[in-house]
Amino acid sequence: MNAILIVHNIASDLVTTIWTPLFVAVFVAIVTYSLSPRNKAAFDEAAKMPLRED
């Protein structure tokens, strides 16, 4: 039982020290990309796609 707790503590530490900052960095990168002014034209065009009559 003690070995399970040790593995759980190691896994918990791994998640908090590596994965959480990694996912925060990925989230910030995605938000920065999506709000970048150079992508505005492409996103405006994609937003109008459902309303277009081809």
N, CA, C and O atoms as a Tinker XYZ file with bonds, in Angstrom:
   216  protein
     1  N      0.818000   -1.189000    0.000000    73     2
     2  CA     0.000000    0.000000    0.000000    64     1     3
     3  C      0.866000    1.259000    0.000000    63     2     4     5
     4  O      0.518000    2.264000   -0.618000    81     3
     5  N      1.977000    1.189000    0.689000    73     3     6
     6  CA     2.882000    2.337000    0.764000    64     5     7
     7  C      3.485000    2.639000   -0.609000    63     6     8     9
     8  O      3.699000    3.802000   -0.953000    81     7
     9  N      3.761000    1.583000   -1.396000    73     7    10
    10  CA     4.327000    1.780000   -2.733000    64     9    11
    11  C      3.333000    2.500000   -3.635000    63    10    12    13
    12  O      3.728000    3.322000   -4.461000    81    11
    13  N      2.050000    2.199000   -3.484000    73    11    14
    14  CA     1.021000    2.862000   -4.289000    64    13    15
    15  C      0.977000    4.351000   -3.969000    63    14    16    17
    16  O      0.844000    5.180000   -4.869000    81    15
    17  N      1.088000    4.687000   -2.693000    73    15    18
    18  CA     1.089000    6.097000   -2.305000    64    17    19
    19  C      2.310000    6.832000   -2.840000    63    18    20    21
    20  O      2.216000    7.997000   -3.226000    81    19
    21  N      3.443000    6.164000   -2.865000    73    19    22
    22  CA     4.664000    6.781000   -3.394000    64    21    23
    23  C      4.510000    7.039000   -4.889000    63    22    24    25
    24  O      4.873000    8.110000   -5.376000    81    23
    25  N      3.972000    6.056000   -5.622000    73    23    26
    26  CA     3.759000    6.226000   -7.060000    64    25    27
    27  C      2.750000    7.341000   -7.307000    63    26    28    29
    28  O      2.910000    8.139000   -8.230000    81    27
    29  N      1.714000    7.390000   -6.479000    73    27    30
    30  CA     0.709000    8.448000   -6.625000    64    29    31
    31  C      1.332000    9.817000   -6.386000    63    30    32    33
    32  O      1.031000   10.761000   -7.116000    81    31
    33  N      2.179000    9.942000   -5.398000    73    31    34
    34  CA     2.837000   11.226000   -5.122000    64    33    35
    35  C      3.767000   11.636000   -6.257000    63    34    36    37
    36  O      3.830000   12.810000   -6.622000    81    35
    37  N      4.485000   10.669000   -6.811000    73    35    38
    38  CA     5.386000   10.969000   -7.933000    64    37    39
    39  C      4.568000   11.418000   -9.140000    63    38    40    41
    40  O      4.931000   12.384000   -9.810000    81    39
    41  N      3.468000   10.723000   -9.421000    73    39    42
    42  CA     2.623000   11.085000  -10.559000    64    41    43
    43  C      2.002000   12.460000  -10.354000    63    42    44    45
    44  O      1.921000   13.254000  -11.292000    81    43
    45  N      1.573000   12.738000   -9.157000    73    43    46
    46  CA     0.977000   14.036000   -8.861000    64    45    47
    47  C      2.006000   15.155000   -9.019000    63    46    48    49
    48  O      1.697000   16.208000   -9.578000    81    47
    49  N      3.188000   14.938000   -8.546000    73    47    50
    50  CA     4.249000   15.935000   -8.703000    64    49    51
    51  C      4.596000   16.137000  -10.177000    63    50    52    53
    52  O      4.844000   17.262000  -10.610000    81    51
    53  N      4.613000   15.056000  -10.941000    73    51    54
    54  CA     4.915000   15.154000  -12.362000    64    53    55
    55  C      3.863000   15.987000  -13.081000    63    54    56    57
    56  O      4.193000   16.817000  -13.928000    81    55
    57  N      2.615000   15.767000  -12.747000    73    55    58
    58  CA     1.538000   16.520000  -13.388000    64    57    59
    59  C      1.641000   17.997000  -13.059000    63    58    60    61
    60  O      1.514000   18.840000  -13.947000    81    59
    61  N      1.866000   18.316000  -11.809000    73    59    62
    62  CA     1.887000   19.728000  -11.419000    64    61    63
    63  C      3.140000   20.453000  -11.895000    63    62    64    65
    64  O      3.097000   21.661000  -12.126000    81    63
    65  N      4.243000   19.746000  -12.046000    73    63    66
    66  CA     5.477000   20.430000  -12.423000    64    65    67
    67  C      5.713000   20.478000  -13.923000    63    66    68    69
    68  O      6.419000   21.366000  -14.402000    81    67
    69  N      5.144000   19.551000  -14.671000    73    67    70
    70  CA     5.407000   19.511000  -16.113000    64    69    71
    71  C      4.154000   19.805000  -16.925000    63    70    72    73
    72  O      4.158000   20.729000  -17.739000    81    71
    73  N      3.089000   19.047000  -16.727000    73    71    74
    74  CA     1.930000   19.126000  -17.610000    64    73    75
    75  C      1.129000   20.416000  -17.437000    63    74    76    77
    76  O      0.671000   20.987000  -18.427000    81    75
    77  N      0.953000   20.875000  -16.229000    73    75    78
    78  CA     0.160000   22.088000  -16.029000    64    77    79
    79  C      0.801000   23.300000  -16.714000    63    78    80    81
    80  O      0.110000   23.996000  -17.458000    81    79
    81  N      2.072000   23.578000  -16.499000    73    79    82
    82  CA     2.673000   24.713000  -17.222000    64    81    83
    83  C      2.704000   24.504000  -18.737000    63    82    84    85
    84  O      2.593000   25.463000  -19.500000    81    83
    85  N      2.854000   23.261000  -19.166000    73    83    86
    86  CA     2.851000   22.976000  -20.595000    64    85    87
    87  C      1.494000   23.303000  -21.210000    63    86    88    89
    88  O      1.431000   23.950000  -22.256000    81    87
    89  N      0.409000   22.866000  -20.577000    73    87    90
    90  CA    -0.921000   23.152000  -21.104000    64    89    91
    91  C     -1.256000   24.641000  -21.017000    63    90    92    93
    92  O     -1.952000   25.165000  -21.886000    81    91
    93  N     -0.781000   25.315000  -20.004000    73    91    94
    94  CA    -0.991000   26.764000  -19.915000    64    93    95
    95  C     -0.257000   27.463000  -21.066000    63    94    96    97
    96  O     -0.793000   28.391000  -21.671000    81    95
    97  N      0.947000   27.024000  -21.361000    73    95    98
    98  CA     1.713000   27.615000  -22.462000    64    97    99
    99  C      1.032000   27.356000  -23.804000    63    98   100   101
   100  O      0.984000   28.246000  -24.653000    81    99
   101  N      0.510000   26.152000  -24.003000    73    99   102
   102  CA    -0.202000   25.838000  -25.245000    64   101   103
   103  C     -1.458000   26.688000  -25.355000    63   102   104   105
   104  O     -1.758000   27.206000  -26.430000    81   103
   105  N     -2.193000   26.840000  -24.265000    73   103   106
   106  CA    -3.396000   27.669000  -24.270000    64   105   107
   107  C     -3.066000   29.114000  -24.624000    63   106   108   109
   108  O     -3.754000   29.721000  -25.444000    81   107
   109  N     -2.036000   29.663000  -24.025000    73   107   110
   110  CA    -1.642000   31.044000  -24.303000    64   109   111
   111  C     -1.210000   31.184000  -25.765000    63   110   112   113
   112  O     -1.508000   32.195000  -26.401000    81   111
   113  N     -0.514000   30.187000  -26.299000    73   111   114
   114  CA    -0.093000   30.233000  -27.698000    64   113   115
   115  C     -1.300000   30.228000  -28.636000    63   114   116   117
   116  O     -1.320000   30.966000  -29.621000    81   115
   117  N     -2.298000   29.406000  -28.339000    73   115   118
   118  CA    -3.498000   29.346000  -29.177000    64   117   119
   119  C     -4.270000   30.659000  -29.115000    63   118   120   121
   120  O     -4.729000   31.158000  -30.143000    81   119
   121  N     -4.414000   31.216000  -27.926000    73   119   122
   122  CA    -5.133000   32.485000  -27.788000    64   121   123
   123  C     -4.374000   33.603000  -28.506000    63   122   124   125
   124  O     -4.987000   34.437000  -29.171000    81   123
   125  N     -3.066000   33.626000  -28.378000    73   123   126
   126  CA    -2.261000   34.642000  -29.054000    64   125   127
   127  C     -2.389000   34.519000  -30.566000    63   126   128   129
   128  O     -2.508000   35.526000  -31.264000    81   127
   129  N     -2.366000   33.302000  -31.072000    73   127   130
   130  CA    -2.520000   33.078000  -32.512000    64   129   131
   131  C     -3.888000   33.534000  -32.991000    63   130   132   133
   132  O     -4.009000   34.184000  -34.029000    81   131
   133  N     -4.905000   33.192000  -32.235000    73   131   134
   134  CA    -6.262000   33.508000  -32.692000    64   133   135
   135  C     -6.576000   35.001000  -32.604000    63   134   136   137
   136  O     -7.411000   35.494000  -33.362000    81   135
   137  N     -5.935000   35.717000  -31.712000    73   135   138
   138  CA    -6.193000   37.151000  -31.571000    64   137   139
   139  C     -5.183000   38.023000  -32.319000    63   138   140   141
   140  O     -5.237000   39.250000  -32.242000    81   139
   141  N     -4.281000   37.393000  -33.028000    73   139   142
   142  CA    -3.267000   38.126000  -33.772000    64   141   143
   143  C     -3.916000   38.905000  -34.921000    63   142   144   145
   144  O     -4.734000   38.348000  -35.653000    81   143
   145  N     -3.566000   40.171000  -35.085000    73   143   146
   146  CA    -4.168000   40.984000  -36.150000    64   145   147
   147  C     -3.905000   40.445000  -37.556000    63   146   148   149
   148  O     -4.723000   40.661000  -38.451000    81   147
   149  N     -2.803000   39.760000  -37.772000    73   147   150
   150  CA    -2.504000   39.264000  -39.125000    64   149   151
   151  C     -3.440000   38.138000  -39.551000    63   150   152   153
   152  O     -3.540000   37.841000  -40.741000    81   151
   153  N     -4.135000   37.502000  -38.589000    73   151   154
   154  CA    -5.069000   36.425000  -38.916000    64   153   155
   155  C     -6.510000   36.908000  -39.026000    63   154   156   157
   156  O     -7.412000   36.107000  -39.274000    81   155
   157  N     -6.735000   38.196000  -38.847000    73   155   158
   158  CA    -8.097000   38.722000  -38.833000    64   157   159
   159  C     -8.839000   38.462000  -40.140000    63   158   160   161
   160  O    -10.002000   38.058000  -40.116000    81   159
   161  N     -8.199000   38.681000  -41.259000    73   159   162
   162  CA    -8.871000   38.487000  -42.548000    64   161   163
   163  C     -9.283000   37.035000  -42.755000    63   162   164   165
   164  O    -10.387000   36.761000  -43.225000    81   163
   165  N     -8.414000   36.123000  -42.413000    73   163   166
   166  CA    -8.730000   34.698000  -42.585000    64   165   167
   167  C     -9.870000   34.280000  -41.664000    63   166   168   169
   168  O    -10.745000   33.517000  -42.074000    81   167
   169  N     -9.873000   34.762000  -40.439000    73   167   170
   170  CA   -10.933000   34.397000  -39.503000    64   169   171
   171  C    -12.255000   35.067000  -39.866000    63   170   172   173
   172  O    -13.317000   34.477000  -39.670000    81   171
   173  N    -12.206000   36.288000  -40.389000    73   171   174
   174  CA   -13.437000   36.947000  -40.839000    64   173   175
   175  C    -14.055000   36.185000  -42.013000    63   174   176   177
   176  O    -15.272000   36.013000  -42.084000    81   175
   177  N    -13.205000   35.736000  -42.924000    73   175   178
   178  CA   -13.698000   34.954000  -44.061000    64   177   179
   179  C    -14.282000   33.625000  -43.593000    63   178   180   181
   180  O    -15.319000   33.201000  -44.102000    81   179
   181  N    -13.651000   32.973000  -42.652000    73   179   182
   182  CA   -14.167000   31.702000  -42.128000    64   181   183
   183  C    -15.484000   31.908000  -41.381000    63   182   184   185
   184  O    -16.340000   31.023000  -41.383000    81   183
   185  N    -15.654000   33.057000  -40.748000    73   183   186
   186  CA   -16.896000   33.329000  -40.021000    64   185   187
   187  C    -18.067000   33.534000  -40.970000    63   186   188   189
   188  O    -19.213000   33.287000  -40.596000    81   187
   189  N    -17.799000   33.979000  -42.182000    73   187   190
   190  CA   -18.856000   34.221000  -43.154000    64   189   191
   191  C    -19.212000   32.976000  -43.965000    63   190   192   193
   192  O    -20.202000   32.992000  -44.696000    81   191
   193  N    -18.442000   31.913000  -43.858000    73   191   194
   194  CA   -18.678000   30.708000  -44.647000    64   193   195
   195  C    -20.084000   30.124000  -44.490000    63   194   196   197
   196  O    -20.693000   29.773000  -45.501000    81   195
   197  N    -20.624000   30.002000  -43.294000    73   195   198
   198  CA   -21.965000   29.404000  -43.166000    64   197   199
   199  C    -23.067000   30.254000  -43.793000    63   198   200   201
   200  O    -24.135000   29.733000  -44.117000    81   199
   201  N    -22.828000   31.538000  -43.966000    73   199   202
   202  CA   -23.846000   32.431000  -44.489000    64   201   203
   203  C    -23.784000   32.563000  -46.005000    63   202   204   205
   204  O    -24.688000   33.137000  -46.613000    81   203
   205  N    -22.745000   32.045000  -46.612000    73   203   206
   206  CA   -22.580000   32.150000  -48.060000    64   205   207
   207  C    -23.545000   31.218000  -48.781000    63   206   208   209
   208  O    -23.816000   30.102000  -48.338000    81   207
   209  N    -24.048000   31.708000  -49.895000    73   207   210
   210  CA   -24.874000   30.862000  -50.769000    64   209   211
   211  C    -24.058000   30.584000  -52.019000    63   210   212   213
   212  O    -23.831000   31.470000  -52.842000    81   211
   213  N    -23.627000   29.354000  -52.143000    73   211   214
   214  CA   -22.782000   28.994000  -53.298000    64   213   215
   215  C    -23.606000   28.643000  -54.507000    63   214   216
   216  O    -23.053000   28.319000  -55.558000    81   215
